[in-house]
XYZ file of C-alpha atoms in Angstrom:
272
model
C -17.070 0.461 4.529
C -20.608 0.163 3.152
C -21.840 -3.295 2.128
C -25.398 -2.454 1.292
C -25.017 -3.459 -2.397
C -24.423 -6.893 -3.840
C -21.009 -5.666 -5.105
C -20.146 -2.744 -2.944
C -16.733 -2.199 -4.392
C -18.272 -1.858 -7.831
C -20.856 0.618 -6.411
C -18.005 2.793 -5.215
C -16.807 3.016 -8.793
C -19.960 4.972 -9.722
C -19.314 7.672 -7.202
C -18.855 11.164 -8.665
C -15.313 11.667 -9.958
C -14.159 8.221 -9.275
C -14.394 7.155 -12.911
C -12.228 10.087 -13.914
C -9.581 8.956 -11.435
C -9.674 5.425 -12.633
C -9.236 6.611 -16.164
C -6.458 8.946 -15.375
C -4.527 6.237 -13.516
C -5.055 3.734 -16.339
C -3.634 6.216 -18.916
C -0.651 7.133 -16.735
C 0.204 3.375 -16.165
C -0.216 2.566 -19.768
C 2.307 5.455 -20.603
C 5.177 4.213 -18.393
C 4.537 0.540 -19.546
C 4.984 1.938 -23.098
C 8.353 3.542 -22.399
C 11.063 2.007 -24.588
C 13.301 1.213 -21.587
C 10.593 -1.101 -20.331
C 11.175 -3.451 -23.117
C 14.645 -4.553 -22.007
C 15.290 -3.199 -18.488
C 11.870 -3.598 -16.679
C 13.537 -5.656 -13.863
C 15.615 -2.620 -12.976
C 12.568 -0.439 -12.899
C 10.830 -2.965 -10.624
C 13.673 -2.996 -8.244
C 13.919 0.679 -8.130
C 10.260 1.063 -7.552
C 10.291 -1.370 -4.631
C 13.135 0.594 -3.047
C 11.507 3.996 -3.554
C 8.062 2.704 -2.419
C 9.585 1.330 0.721
C 11.210 4.669 1.346
C 7.903 6.567 0.812
C 5.902 4.154 3.080
C 8.500 4.374 5.889
C 8.368 8.198 5.664
C 4.695 8.195 6.226
C 5.336 5.969 9.317
C 7.731 8.494 10.764
C 11.048 7.391 9.203
C 11.626 10.024 6.452
C 15.158 9.040 5.334
C 16.830 10.166 2.123
C 16.694 7.682 -0.778
C 20.440 7.160 -0.826
C 20.508 6.470 2.882
C 17.962 3.754 2.445
C 20.007 2.391 -0.456
C 23.368 2.493 1.411
C 22.238 1.063 4.781
C 22.499 -2.635 5.493
C 21.814 -2.579 9.256
C 18.166 -1.824 10.249
C 18.111 -3.319 13.812
C 18.934 -0.084 15.590
C 16.351 2.477 16.685
C 12.742 2.702 15.771
C 13.318 4.654 12.591
C 15.789 2.088 11.330
C 13.464 -0.803 12.278
C 10.530 1.042 10.336
C 12.743 1.403 7.184
C 13.781 -2.283 7.391
C 10.244 -3.395 7.812
C 9.200 -1.392 4.781
C 11.960 -2.885 2.693
C 11.107 -6.368 3.742
C 7.493 -5.859 2.865
C 8.338 -4.447 -0.441
C 10.326 -7.551 -1.246
C 7.537 -9.849 -0.050
C 4.605 -8.393 -1.785
C 5.136 -9.925 -5.195
C 5.450 -13.350 -3.708
C 2.050 -13.493 -2.170
C -0.248 -12.816 -5.076
C -1.684 -16.273 -5.561
C -2.248 -16.696 -1.835
C -3.971 -13.252 -1.603
C -6.650 -14.274 -4.093
C -7.509 -17.383 -2.040
C -6.764 -16.269 1.623
C -6.120 -12.510 2.121
C -6.043 -13.018 5.993
C -3.150 -15.463 5.652
C -1.286 -12.820 3.615
C -1.979 -10.126 6.221
C -0.641 -12.434 8.943
C 2.507 -13.098 6.822
C 2.999 -9.391 6.189
C 2.926 -8.721 10.013
C 5.474 -11.457 10.536
C 7.727 -10.008 7.797
C 7.329 -6.497 9.101
C 8.029 -7.388 12.802
C 11.051 -9.340 11.841
C 10.920 -11.288 15.144
C 8.040 -13.268 16.633
C 6.283 -12.879 19.904
C 2.793 -13.684 21.190
C 1.237 -10.928 19.203
C 2.925 -11.299 15.870
C 1.097 -12.595 12.895
C -2.485 -12.559 14.369
C -5.105 -9.936 14.834
C -4.831 -7.965 18.163
C -6.902 -8.790 21.097
C -8.832 -6.464 23.366
C -6.521 -4.550 25.675
C -3.391 -4.839 23.507
C -1.684 -1.647 22.614
C -1.402 -0.437 18.935
C 1.676 1.473 17.805
C 0.412 3.588 14.892
C 1.100 7.297 15.655
C 0.048 8.722 12.368
C -3.700 7.467 12.554
C -5.523 8.752 15.645
C -8.991 7.511 14.742
C -10.713 5.408 17.445
C -9.632 1.807 17.506
C -12.348 -0.790 16.792
C -12.545 -3.572 19.390
C -11.315 -7.107 18.653
C -14.767 -8.437 17.670
C -15.315 -5.612 15.075
C -11.856 -6.099 13.730
C -12.537 -9.813 13.288
C -15.939 -9.207 11.642
C -14.695 -6.499 9.228
C -11.525 -8.366 8.324
C -13.795 -11.435 7.433
C -16.110 -9.173 5.322
C -13.100 -7.623 3.527
C -11.708 -11.085 2.904
C -14.846 -12.372 1.491
C -15.137 -9.322 -0.880
C -11.591 -9.954 -2.254
C -12.074 -13.714 -2.720
C -15.372 -13.098 -4.470
C -13.790 -10.795 -6.933
C -16.195 -8.549 -8.806
C -16.129 -5.753 -11.403
C -14.652 -3.014 -9.422
C -11.599 -1.224 -11.009
C -8.266 -2.149 -9.389
C -7.827 1.484 -7.929
C -11.116 1.222 -6.122
C -10.397 -2.199 -4.554
C -6.818 -1.136 -3.672
C -8.093 2.077 -1.994
C -10.732 0.200 0.043
C -8.164 -2.387 1.133
C -5.828 0.284 2.130
C -8.430 2.368 3.969
C -10.077 -0.580 5.690
C -6.724 -1.874 7.072
C -5.865 1.699 8.365
C -9.255 1.922 9.992
C -8.984 -1.333 11.667
C -5.281 -1.302 12.562
C -5.630 -5.137 13.094
C -2.121 -5.733 14.408
C -0.172 -4.314 17.344
C 2.363 -2.727 15.055
C 3.246 -1.744 11.399
C -0.382 -1.361 10.350
C 0.277 1.622 8.010
C 3.101 -0.315 6.264
C 0.968 -3.278 5.926
C -1.943 -1.338 4.648
C 0.014 0.281 1.904
C 1.710 -3.001 1.043
C -1.756 -4.577 0.700
C -2.715 -1.718 -1.678
C 0.387 -2.596 -3.759
C -0.520 -6.274 -3.883
C -4.059 -5.385 -5.199
C -2.577 -3.231 -7.936
C -0.138 -5.738 -9.011
C -2.428 -8.890 -8.834
C -5.286 -6.983 -10.596
C -3.160 -6.686 -13.680
C -3.120 -2.856 -13.415
C 0.648 -2.888 -12.550
C 1.742 -6.434 -13.010
C 5.505 -5.606 -13.089
C 5.179 -3.626 -9.818
C 6.623 -0.417 -11.299
C 4.044 2.209 -10.100
C 4.807 2.650 -6.434
C 1.691 4.366 -4.901
C 3.791 4.575 -1.618
C 5.942 7.317 -3.316
C 2.960 9.357 -4.201
C 1.321 8.948 -0.701
C 4.545 10.289 0.738
C 4.840 13.082 -1.762
C 1.336 14.388 -0.985
C 2.347 14.544 2.567
C 1.237 13.178 5.901
C -1.323 15.867 6.406
C -3.057 15.254 3.102
C -2.868 11.444 3.723
C -4.687 11.798 7.179
C -7.271 14.205 5.695
C -8.088 11.935 2.859
C -8.303 8.953 5.207
C -10.808 10.842 7.331
C -12.905 10.954 4.245
C -12.776 7.248 4.212
C -13.659 7.007 7.810
C -16.737 9.286 7.307
C -18.279 6.670 5.011
C -19.993 9.472 3.071
C -20.015 9.268 -0.780
C -18.016 12.447 -1.003
C -15.492 11.202 1.585
C -15.021 7.867 -0.083
C -14.584 9.459 -3.484
C -11.981 11.804 -1.997
C -10.026 8.840 -0.622
C -10.143 6.916 -3.805
C -8.991 10.068 -5.724
C -6.151 10.475 -3.267
C -5.024 6.856 -3.783
C -5.260 7.389 -7.580
C -3.136 10.515 -7.360
C -0.674 8.572 -5.394
C -0.405 5.953 -8.179
C 0.098 8.697 -10.754
C 2.937 10.160 -8.722
C 4.529 6.738 -8.415
C 4.228 6.403 -12.238
C 5.953 9.863 -12.579
C 8.792 8.618 -10.264
C 9.323 5.428 -12.412
C 9.132 7.459 -15.592
C 11.917 9.535 -14.212
C 13.915 6.466 -13.624
C 13.306 5.184 -17.107
C 14.417 8.450 -18.547
C 17.590 8.373 -16.503
C 18.423 4.961 -17.574
C 17.802 5.961 -21.191
C 20.346 8.844 -20.760
C 22.812 6.315 -19.188
C 22.746 8.329 -16.005
C 21.689 5.515 -13.625
């Protein structure tokens, strides 16, 4: 992540094509918020978005379960896939409770997210990993930064978030997501946490205050290969790569909007 400008996140907003992605996302979000069902049943849309977002995030982390299986199951303490789905569901429920803390102390929120995802505490839970500790994140194969680099970059990311700025919500969310994937700061569940942090930014920024636009759905729909390819653009640090990653995240939000619009339509027809 480049920090050469006084407001590096805002600078990313001026990359070629990024403004178009930001505008497209804003229009899509506005459309679903304007749906007539949202006036009286928004809480149902929020709940369904959380469920579908959790399913999508878990799918990217290797637990690609059918939505109805996620909805039906109550026991998530079995094999690794079940634990992954359970972690995604818990994170989805927790995200909206951490907005005020996120603005003041993003690192506290990230630690909390790891505790929630892990579900049980050991010596590595809820703190950045130390040198020599293994990281369980099979989807992302990029080289792991050492503990000192993780600490420094997490501190830089935290300062950017606390300082605020003029960057569009999509840009900030994409950078938070990409940086956490790059760092993989915890020993487990980094992908789930990165996507949850993206969701927190989108909610807290005011772009999606009711949490009805699950970007995780869109990331999963675009597929694991496209997700990894776009992330490699982020890792490259080039303007083209960064713009491609932000556009990928923007498309994920739009696909999440499409999912929630379909839910709105189903409720309107009395079919859900």
